[in-house]
Each structure stands twice: as C-alpha cells, then as structure tokens.
Amino acid sequence: MVRVMKRRLQYLDAARGLAIFTVVYSHICLFCLPSYDSSAVIDFLRSYFLNAFFFISGFVAYKTTDSLTDGLVSLFTKKAWQLLLPTIIVGTVYALSHHIEILRFYTDAAKYGYWFTIVLFEMYAIYFIILGITSIISYRYFQAILLTFIAIVFYWLHKNVIANTQIQNVLCLGSLSYYMPFFCLGILCNMFKPLISKVKEVGGGIFITLIFAIVVLGYILPVPMLISNIAIVVIMIWAIKSLYHSKKSGPITSKILMGLEALGRNTLEIYFLHYFILFPIPVVVGEYFSKLSTGHQSLSTPEFVIIGTVVIIICVICIVFARLLKTIPYISLLAFGKTTSK
C-alpha cells in the first residue's frame, strides 16, 4: 500500500512532479529533436503540464482574510523574492551564456522559456489585490464571485484582445490571460473543498465519469480547449490522489509516486536549470520517430521510453547541481527563491 502520511502534501507534490516531468519532456521534443507529428502521449501530457502547475499554485495560494498573518505588502515582497528575483538572475545568466541580447530576452513573449515564473508572480499579485478588496467587504462569497469574474475576464481578453505588442510581450500577457482561469479555479476548489468532498461522497463516481466523458469528447467533438484541459487536470490529479488511498497499489507504484514527489519538491530548481542542460538528441532517434510518425505506426511507446529516460536523467542532474549550488552562500535565495535550511 502506498504511504498515506501527509497524503495531501504528497499527492500535490506528485502532481507537480508529473507536471515538471511533462515540461521537460515537451521541451526535449520541441528543442532537441527534428520536427515530426506529435504522438498521442505528448498531446495528452501537454494538456496537463502547465495547466496543472497553475491550478495547483492557485489551490495552495488560497487564503481567507482571517488567516492572513502577514500584510499584503509583505506577501507581495515574499513572492517577488521567491519568483521574480530568481527569474531575473537565472534568466540573465542564461541570456548571457547563450549570447542573447538582454533587451531581446526580456522583450520576448516567452523569455526563452523563463516566462512561467513571471506569469505566476503576476497571478499572485492579482490575487493579493483581490485579498485586499475582500478584506474590506465582509460578504462571505465575495472572494469567490470576484475570482470567477477575473477568470472570465481574462479568458475573454485572451480570446478577443491580447495581441503581439511589445508591452504585452514584456509582461507575458498572452500567457497570463490564458492560464489565469486555471489559477482562479485552483483557488475556488480549495475554497469550496468541503462542498466538493460532499459531492464526491454522494455521487463521486458520477462526477468523475462526467469529467472523463468530457476528456474523451474533447478528442471527438469540438469541445472548447479550456473545458477539456480543465477536465484532464481534474482527472489526473484525482487519479494521483486515489493512488495514495488505494490498498492495491504495489511497490512499483509507490516508487513511481516517491519519484514524482522528489521532482515535485524541486520544481523551481528543475525549471530554472534544465534549459542549460538540454542537449541535441542523436539524429537517428529523430529519424526513427519521424519514420514511425509518417508510417502511421505506434509512436507513443518508444517515444515515452526514450524521451522519458532522458527526462529523468536531466531532472536528476538539475536536482544534484542545485544542491551543489546551494552550498554557496546566498545562491539558494538568489537563484531558486529559497532560504537554505539550517
């Protein structure tokens, strides 16, 4: 049976671990291999990875105004140290080491891959403003109403307003507007966790079946991508959480979950460092994948075995290298937004 002590933290770490695994997997396919038709595995994983990150980040970000022990300025400052400063430092080092002009780096919409933590910081900043507003208005469900409104507005902005302008690229507004609904949904799920638990008790099987049906229909009918991606995130996190409760989970499953937890506890380290470690995959591998793809043969299994192994190697290297860097004074805080434990 899989360990269940502190299972809430464990399943969230495992969910994060799967997400960062998928990020590196996707980047290898994107940057280290010649172009070929994507497999069903990578298409599915890409529906989970960043969406899950932002959903989980929102879930753990939830606060009631009564639970605030620090002022909003203090919360804002902590997130700037945790997310923004390391992004600037590591991103600048990456740009200089790869001969990228600094201005070009920061005006690129994707920041050469380092957009994620900038967008996450912006999401937290928006949420802290919402907390400030809801601390003034005492209506119980005002935070939920405001979050729902924000999610809808950002989704509409992404569909109708956001364009490829320089200021929007600097602030990563395209990514912010697309992923903000996932962050808001994560907060709302934590806010209404007791209600969700009751729904699961009464009709959990029906609820999960409905969500699974949405995922399947997303591959058959023109279901909005936002809806199908939310369904995939819910299904995957539910599946991971269920493994921690299952009495039938064997030692192999337990070890896989432990590995995902290890990745999940080091997501920032892997995220910041893996861009430095990505290397071209031998040409023969790309040719093999292309041959399978054009020949309409099964690509998912060989791709997952080969690329998955490379991903694990890169993640382990990132974790080990990060631990070495953290032995240098202040590096843990400046490069990874974490204080070194004493």
CSV table of C-alpha atoms in Angstrom, one decimal:
chain,number,residue,atom,x,y,z
A,1,MET,CA,0.0,0.0,0.0
A,2,VAL,CA,1.3,3.5,-0.8
A,3,ARG,CA,2.2,5.7,2.1
A,4,VAL,CA,-0.6,7.9,3.2
A,5,MET,CA,1.0,10.1,5.9
A,6,LYS,CA,0.6,13.7,4.9
A,7,ARG,CA,-1.1,12.5,1.8
A,8,ARG,CA,-2.4,15.9,0.8
A,9,LEU,CA,1.1,17.3,0.5
A,10,GLN,CA,2.3,14.1,-1.1
A,11,TYR,CA,-0.3,14.0,-3.8
A,12,LEU,CA,0.2,17.6,-4.6
A,13,ASP,CA,4.0,17.1,-4.8
A,14,ALA,CA,3.4,14.1,-7.1
A,15,ALA,CA,1.1,16.1,-9.3
A,16,ARG,CA,3.7,18.9,-9.5
A,17,GLY,CA,6.3,16.2,-10.2
A,18,LEU,CA,4.3,14.9,-13.2
A,19,ALA,CA,3.9,18.4,-14.4
A,20,ILE,CA,7.6,19.3,-14.4
A,21,PHE,CA,8.3,15.9,-16.0
A,22,THR,CA,6.0,16.8,-18.8
A,23,VAL,CA,7.5,20.3,-19.1
A,24,VAL,CA,11.0,18.8,-19.7
A,25,TYR,CA,9.5,16.1,-21.9
A,26,SER,CA,7.8,18.7,-24.1
A,27,HIS,CA,10.9,20.9,-24.3
A,28,ILE,CA,13.1,17.9,-25.4
A,29,CYS,CA,10.5,17.2,-28.2
A,30,LEU,CA,10.4,20.8,-29.1
A,31,PHE,CA,14.0,21.9,-28.9
A,32,CYS,CA,16.2,18.8,-29.2
A,33,LEU,CA,14.5,16.8,-31.9
A,34,PRO,CA,13.7,17.4,-35.6
A,35,SER,CA,10.0,18.3,-36.2
A,36,TYR,CA,7.7,15.3,-36.5
A,37,ASP,CA,3.9,14.7,-36.0
A,38,SER,CA,3.3,14.6,-32.2
A,39,SER,CA,2.3,11.4,-30.5
A,40,ALA,CA,-0.9,10.8,-28.6
A,41,VAL,CA,1.2,10.7,-25.4
A,42,ILE,CA,2.8,14.2,-25.8
A,43,ASP,CA,-0.6,15.7,-26.9
A,44,PHE,CA,-2.2,14.3,-23.7
A,45,LEU,CA,0.7,15.4,-21.4
A,46,ARG,CA,0.7,18.9,-22.9
A,47,SER,CA,-3.0,19.2,-21.9
A,48,TYR,CA,-1.9,18.6,-18.3
A,49,PHE,CA,1.5,20.1,-17.6
A,50,LEU,CA,1.3,23.9,-17.4
A,51,ASN,CA,-2.4,23.9,-16.7
A,52,ALA,CA,-1.8,21.7,-13.7
A,53,PHE,CA,1.0,23.9,-12.4
A,54,PHE,CA,-1.2,26.9,-12.4
A,55,PHE,CA,-4.2,25.0,-11.0
A,56,ILE,CA,-2.1,23.6,-8.1
A,57,SER,CA,-0.4,27.0,-7.5
A,58,GLY,CA,-3.9,28.5,-7.1
A,59,PHE,CA,-5.0,25.7,-4.9
A,60,VAL,CA,-2.2,26.3,-2.4
A,61,ALA,CA,-2.4,30.1,-2.7
A,62,TYR,CA,-5.9,30.3,-1.2
A,63,LYS,CA,-6.2,32.3,1.9
A,64,THR,CA,-9.1,33.6,3.9
A,65,THR,CA,-8.8,37.2,5.1
A,66,ASP,CA,-9.0,35.9,8.7
A,67,SER,CA,-5.9,33.6,8.1
A,68,LEU,CA,-3.6,36.4,6.9
A,69,THR,CA,-0.8,36.7,9.4
A,70,ASP,CA,1.3,39.0,7.1
A,71,GLY,CA,0.3,42.2,5.5
A,72,LEU,CA,-0.3,42.2,1.7
A,73,VAL,CA,2.9,44.2,1.1
A,74,SER,CA,4.8,41.5,3.0
A,75,LEU,CA,3.1,38.7,0.9
A,76,PHE,CA,3.9,40.6,-2.3
A,77,THR,CA,7.5,41.1,-1.3
A,78,LYS,CA,8.0,37.4,-0.4
A,79,LYS,CA,6.6,36.3,-3.8
A,80,ALA,CA,8.9,38.8,-5.5
A,81,TRP,CA,11.9,37.3,-3.8
A,82,GLN,CA,10.7,33.8,-4.4
A,83,LEU,CA,9.7,34.1,-8.1
A,84,LEU,CA,10.7,37.4,-9.7
A,85,LEU,CA,14.3,37.9,-8.5
A,86,PRO,CA,15.4,34.3,-9.3
A,87,THR,CA,13.8,34.6,-12.8
A,88,ILE,CA,15.7,37.8,-13.5
A,89,ILE,CA,19.0,36.4,-12.2
A,90,VAL,CA,18.9,33.0,-13.8
A,91,GLY,CA,17.3,34.3,-17.0
A,92,THR,CA,20.0,36.9,-17.4
A,93,VAL,CA,22.7,34.3,-16.8
A,94,TYR,CA,21.1,32.1,-19.5
A,95,ALA,CA,20.8,35.0,-21.9
A,96,LEU,CA,24.5,36.0,-21.5
A,97,SER,CA,25.7,32.4,-21.6
A,98,HIS,CA,23.8,31.8,-24.9
A,99,HIS,CA,24.8,35.2,-26.4
A,100,ILE,CA,21.2,36.6,-26.4
A,101,GLU,CA,20.9,40.3,-26.1
A,102,ILE,CA,19.4,41.2,-22.7
A,103,LEU,CA,16.8,43.6,-24.3
A,104,ARG,CA,15.8,40.9,-26.8
A,105,PHE,CA,15.5,38.4,-24.0
A,106,TYR,CA,13.1,40.5,-21.9
A,107,THR,CA,11.0,41.7,-24.8
A,108,ASP,CA,10.5,38.1,-26.0
A,109,ALA,CA,7.0,36.9,-25.0
A,110,ALA,CA,8.3,33.5,-23.8
A,111,LYS,CA,11.5,34.9,-22.3
A,112,TYR,CA,13.2,32.0,-24.0
A,113,GLY,CA,11.3,29.7,-21.7
A,114,TYR,CA,11.5,31.7,-18.5
A,115,TRP,CA,8.0,33.3,-18.7
A,116,PHE,CA,6.4,30.8,-16.3
A,117,THR,CA,7.6,32.3,-13.0
A,118,ILE,CA,6.9,35.8,-14.2
A,119,VAL,CA,3.3,35.0,-15.0
A,120,LEU,CA,3.0,33.1,-11.7
A,121,PHE,CA,4.2,36.2,-9.9
A,122,GLU,CA,1.7,38.3,-11.7
A,123,MET,CA,-1.1,35.9,-10.8
A,124,TYR,CA,-0.1,36.1,-7.1
A,125,ALA,CA,0.0,39.9,-7.3
A,126,ILE,CA,-3.6,40.0,-8.8
A,127,TYR,CA,-4.7,37.6,-6.0
A,128,PHE,CA,-3.2,39.7,-3.3
A,129,ILE,CA,-5.1,42.7,-4.7
A,130,ILE,CA,-8.3,40.6,-4.5
A,131,LEU,CA,-7.5,39.7,-0.9
A,132,GLY,CA,-7.1,43.4,-0.1
A,133,ILE,CA,-10.5,44.1,-1.6
A,134,THR,CA,-12.2,41.2,0.1
A,135,SER,CA,-10.8,42.2,3.4
A,136,ILE,CA,-12.8,45.4,3.2
A,137,ILE,CA,-16.0,43.8,2.0
A,138,SER,CA,-17.1,41.2,4.6
A,139,TYR,CA,-19.6,39.3,2.4
A,140,ARG,CA,-18.7,35.6,2.7
A,141,TYR,CA,-18.7,34.7,-1.0
A,142,PHE,CA,-17.3,37.9,-2.4
A,143,GLN,CA,-13.9,36.4,-3.0
A,144,ALA,CA,-15.4,33.6,-5.0
A,145,ILE,CA,-17.5,36.0,-7.1
A,146,LEU,CA,-14.5,38.2,-7.7
A,147,LEU,CA,-12.3,35.3,-8.7
A,148,THR,CA,-14.9,33.9,-11.1
A,149,PHE,CA,-15.3,37.4,-12.7
A,150,ILE,CA,-11.5,37.7,-13.0
A,151,ALA,CA,-11.3,34.2,-14.7
A,152,ILE,CA,-14.0,35.1,-17.2
A,153,VAL,CA,-12.5,38.5,-18.0
A,154,PHE,CA,-9.0,37.1,-18.6
A,155,TYR,CA,-10.4,34.3,-20.8
A,156,TRP,CA,-12.3,36.9,-22.8
A,157,LEU,CA,-9.2,39.0,-23.1
A,158,HIS,CA,-7.1,36.1,-24.3
A,159,LYS,CA,-9.7,35.3,-27.0
A,160,ASN,CA,-10.5,38.8,-28.1
A,161,VAL,CA,-8.0,41.5,-27.1
A,162,ILE,CA,-4.4,40.2,-26.4
A,163,ALA,CA,-2.1,40.9,-29.3
A,164,ASN,CA,1.6,40.6,-30.0
A,165,THR,CA,2.7,44.0,-28.9
A,166,GLN,CA,6.0,44.8,-27.1
A,167,ILE,CA,4.4,45.8,-23.8
A,168,GLN,CA,2.3,42.7,-23.8
A,169,ASN,CA,5.3,40.6,-24.6
A,170,VAL,CA,7.4,42.1,-21.8
A,171,LEU,CA,4.6,41.4,-19.3
A,172,CYS,CA,3.8,38.0,-20.8
A,173,LEU,CA,0.1,39.0,-21.0
A,174,GLY,CA,-0.7,36.3,-23.6
A,175,SER,CA,0.2,33.5,-21.2
A,176,LEU,CA,-1.2,35.4,-18.2
A,177,SER,CA,-4.6,35.7,-19.9
A,178,TYR,CA,-4.7,32.1,-21.0
A,179,TYR,CA,-3.6,30.5,-17.7
A,180,MET,CA,-5.3,32.8,-15.2
A,181,PRO,CA,-8.6,30.8,-15.3
A,182,PHE,CA,-6.7,27.7,-14.1
A,183,PHE,CA,-5.1,29.6,-11.2
A,184,CYS,CA,-8.5,31.0,-10.2
A,185,LEU,CA,-10.1,27.6,-10.5
A,186,GLY,CA,-7.5,26.1,-8.1
A,187,ILE,CA,-8.3,28.8,-5.5
A,188,LEU,CA,-12.0,28.2,-5.9
A,189,CYS,CA,-11.5,24.4,-5.5
A,190,ASN,CA,-9.7,24.9,-2.2
A,191,MET,CA,-12.3,27.5,-1.1
A,192,PHE,CA,-15.1,25.0,-1.7
A,193,LYS,CA,-13.2,21.9,-0.7
A,194,PRO,CA,-15.8,20.8,1.9
A,195,LEU,CA,-18.6,21.1,-0.7
A,196,ILE,CA,-16.5,19.2,-3.3
A,197,SER,CA,-15.9,16.4,-0.7
A,198,LYS,CA,-19.6,16.1,-0.1
A,199,VAL,CA,-20.3,15.9,-3.8
A,200,LYS,CA,-17.7,13.1,-4.1
A,201,GLU,CA,-19.3,11.2,-1.2
A,202,VAL,CA,-22.8,11.4,-2.7
A,203,GLY,CA,-22.0,11.0,-6.3
A,204,GLY,CA,-18.3,10.8,-6.8
A,205,GLY,CA,-18.5,8.0,-9.4
A,206,ILE,CA,-20.9,10.0,-11.5
A,207,PHE,CA,-18.8,13.2,-11.2
A,208,ILE,CA,-15.6,11.5,-12.3
A,209,THR,CA,-17.4,9.7,-15.1
A,210,LEU,CA,-18.8,13.0,-16.3
A,211,ILE,CA,-15.3,14.6,-16.2
A,212,PHE,CA,-13.8,11.6,-18.0
A,213,ALA,CA,-16.6,11.8,-20.7
A,214,ILE,CA,-15.6,15.5,-21.3
A,215,VAL,CA,-12.0,14.4,-21.8
A,216,VAL,CA,-13.0,11.7,-24.3
A,217,LEU,CA,-15.4,14.0,-26.1
A,218,GLY,CA,-12.6,16.6,-26.4
A,219,TYR,CA,-10.9,14.2,-28.9
A,220,ILE,CA,-14.0,13.6,-30.9
A,221,LEU,CA,-16.2,16.8,-30.8
A,222,PRO,CA,-15.2,20.5,-30.8
A,223,VAL,CA,-15.3,20.8,-27.0
A,224,PRO,CA,-13.7,24.2,-26.0
A,225,MET,CA,-10.0,23.5,-25.2
A,226,LEU,CA,-10.3,25.3,-21.9
A,227,ILE,CA,-13.0,22.9,-20.8
A,228,SER,CA,-11.3,19.7,-22.0
A,229,ASN,CA,-7.9,20.8,-20.4
A,230,ILE,CA,-9.6,21.5,-17.1
A,231,ALA,CA,-11.2,18.1,-17.2
A,232,ILE,CA,-7.8,16.5,-17.9
A,233,VAL,CA,-6.2,18.3,-15.0
A,234,VAL,CA,-9.0,17.2,-12.6
A,235,ILE,CA,-8.8,13.6,-13.8
A,236,MET,CA,-5.1,13.3,-13.5
A,237,ILE,CA,-4.9,14.9,-10.0
A,238,TRP,CA,-7.9,12.7,-8.9
A,239,ALA,CA,-6.0,9.7,-10.2
A,240,ILE,CA,-2.8,10.6,-8.4
A,241,LYS,CA,-4.7,11.2,-5.2
A,242,SER,CA,-6.6,8.0,-5.5
A,243,LEU,CA,-3.3,6.0,-5.7
A,244,TYR,CA,-2.4,7.2,-2.2
A,245,HIS,CA,-5.7,5.7,-0.9
A,246,SER,CA,-5.6,2.5,-2.9
A,247,LYS,CA,-4.8,-0.7,-1.0
A,248,LYS,CA,-4.0,-2.3,-4.3
A,249,SER,CA,-1.1,0.0,-5.1
A,250,GLY,CA,2.1,-2.1,-5.2
A,251,PRO,CA,5.8,-1.3,-4.5
A,252,ILE,CA,6.4,-0.2,-8.1
A,253,THR,CA,3.5,2.4,-7.9
A,254,SER,CA,4.9,3.5,-4.6
A,255,LYS,CA,8.3,4.1,-6.0
A,256,ILE,CA,6.9,6.0,-9.0
A,257,LEU,CA,5.0,8.2,-6.7
A,258,MET,CA,8.0,8.8,-4.5
A,259,GLY,CA,10.0,9.7,-7.6
A,260,LEU,CA,7.3,12.2,-8.7
A,261,GLU,CA,7.3,13.7,-5.2
A,262,ALA,CA,11.0,14.2,-5.4
A,263,LEU,CA,10.5,16.1,-8.7
A,264,GLY,CA,7.6,18.0,-7.3
A,265,ARG,CA,9.6,19.3,-4.3
A,266,ASN,CA,12.3,20.6,-6.7
A,267,THR,CA,10.2,22.1,-9.5
A,268,LEU,CA,11.8,25.5,-9.4
A,269,GLU,CA,15.3,24.0,-9.4
A,270,ILE,CA,14.5,21.8,-12.4
A,271,TYR,CA,12.6,24.6,-14.2
A,272,PHE,CA,15.4,27.1,-13.9
A,273,LEU,CA,18.3,24.7,-14.7
A,274,HIS,CA,17.0,22.3,-17.3
A,275,TYR,CA,17.3,24.9,-20.1
A,276,PHE,CA,21.1,24.9,-19.5
A,277,ILE,CA,21.3,21.1,-19.7
A,278,LEU,CA,19.1,20.4,-22.8
A,279,PHE,CA,21.2,18.8,-25.5
A,280,PRO,CA,20.5,17.6,-29.1
A,281,ILE,CA,19.2,14.1,-29.1
A,282,PRO,CA,21.1,11.9,-31.6
A,283,VAL,CA,19.8,12.3,-35.2
A,284,VAL,CA,19.0,8.6,-35.5
A,285,VAL,CA,16.4,9.0,-32.7
A,286,GLY,CA,14.6,11.8,-34.5
A,287,GLU,CA,14.7,9.9,-37.8
A,288,TYR,CA,13.2,6.8,-36.0
A,289,PHE,CA,10.4,8.9,-34.6
A,290,SER,CA,9.7,10.5,-38.0
A,291,LYS,CA,9.6,7.1,-39.7
A,292,LEU,CA,7.1,5.8,-37.2
A,293,SER,CA,5.0,9.0,-37.5
A,294,THR,CA,4.9,9.1,-41.3
A,295,GLY,CA,4.3,5.3,-41.4
A,296,HIS,CA,1.3,5.6,-39.1
A,297,GLN,CA,2.9,3.2,-36.7
A,298,SER,CA,2.7,3.4,-32.9
A,299,LEU,CA,4.9,6.3,-31.8
A,300,SER,CA,3.8,6.8,-28.2
A,301,THR,CA,5.5,3.8,-26.5
A,302,PRO,CA,9.0,4.2,-28.0
A,303,GLU,CA,8.9,8.0,-27.6
A,304,PHE,CA,7.8,7.8,-24.0
A,305,VAL,CA,10.5,5.2,-23.1
A,306,ILE,CA,13.4,7.0,-24.8
A,307,ILE,CA,12.4,10.6,-24.0
A,308,GLY,CA,11.1,9.7,-20.6
A,309,THR,CA,14.5,8.2,-19.7
A,310,VAL,CA,16.3,11.4,-20.9
A,311,VAL,CA,13.9,13.5,-18.9
A,312,ILE,CA,14.7,11.6,-15.7
A,313,ILE,CA,18.4,11.9,-16.3
A,314,ILE,CA,18.1,15.7,-16.8
A,315,CYS,CA,15.9,16.2,-13.8
A,316,VAL,CA,18.3,14.2,-11.5
A,317,ILE,CA,21.2,16.3,-12.8
A,318,CYS,CA,19.3,19.5,-12.1
A,319,ILE,CA,18.5,18.4,-8.5
A,320,VAL,CA,22.1,17.4,-7.8
A,321,PHE,CA,23.5,20.5,-9.4
A,322,ALA,CA,21.0,22.7,-7.5
A,323,ARG,CA,22.1,21.1,-4.2
A,324,LEU,CA,25.7,21.8,-5.0
A,325,LEU,CA,24.9,25.5,-5.9
A,326,LYS,CA,23.0,25.9,-2.6
A,327,THR,CA,26.2,25.2,-0.7
A,328,ILE,CA,27.4,28.6,-2.0
A,329,PRO,CA,26.2,31.5,0.3
A,330,TYR,CA,23.1,33.3,-0.9
A,331,ILE,CA,22.8,31.2,-4.1
A,332,SER,CA,19.7,29.3,-2.8
A,333,LEU,CA,17.8,32.5,-2.3
A,334,LEU,CA,19.1,34.4,-5.4
A,335,ALA,CA,18.8,31.6,-7.9
A,336,PHE,CA,15.9,29.5,-6.5
A,337,GLY,CA,14.0,31.8,-4.2
A,338,LYS,CA,14.5,29.5,-1.2
A,339,THR,CA,16.4,30.0,2.0
A,340,THR,CA,18.9,27.3,2.8
A,341,SER,CA,17.7,25.2,5.6
A,342,LYS,CA,20.0,25.1,8.7
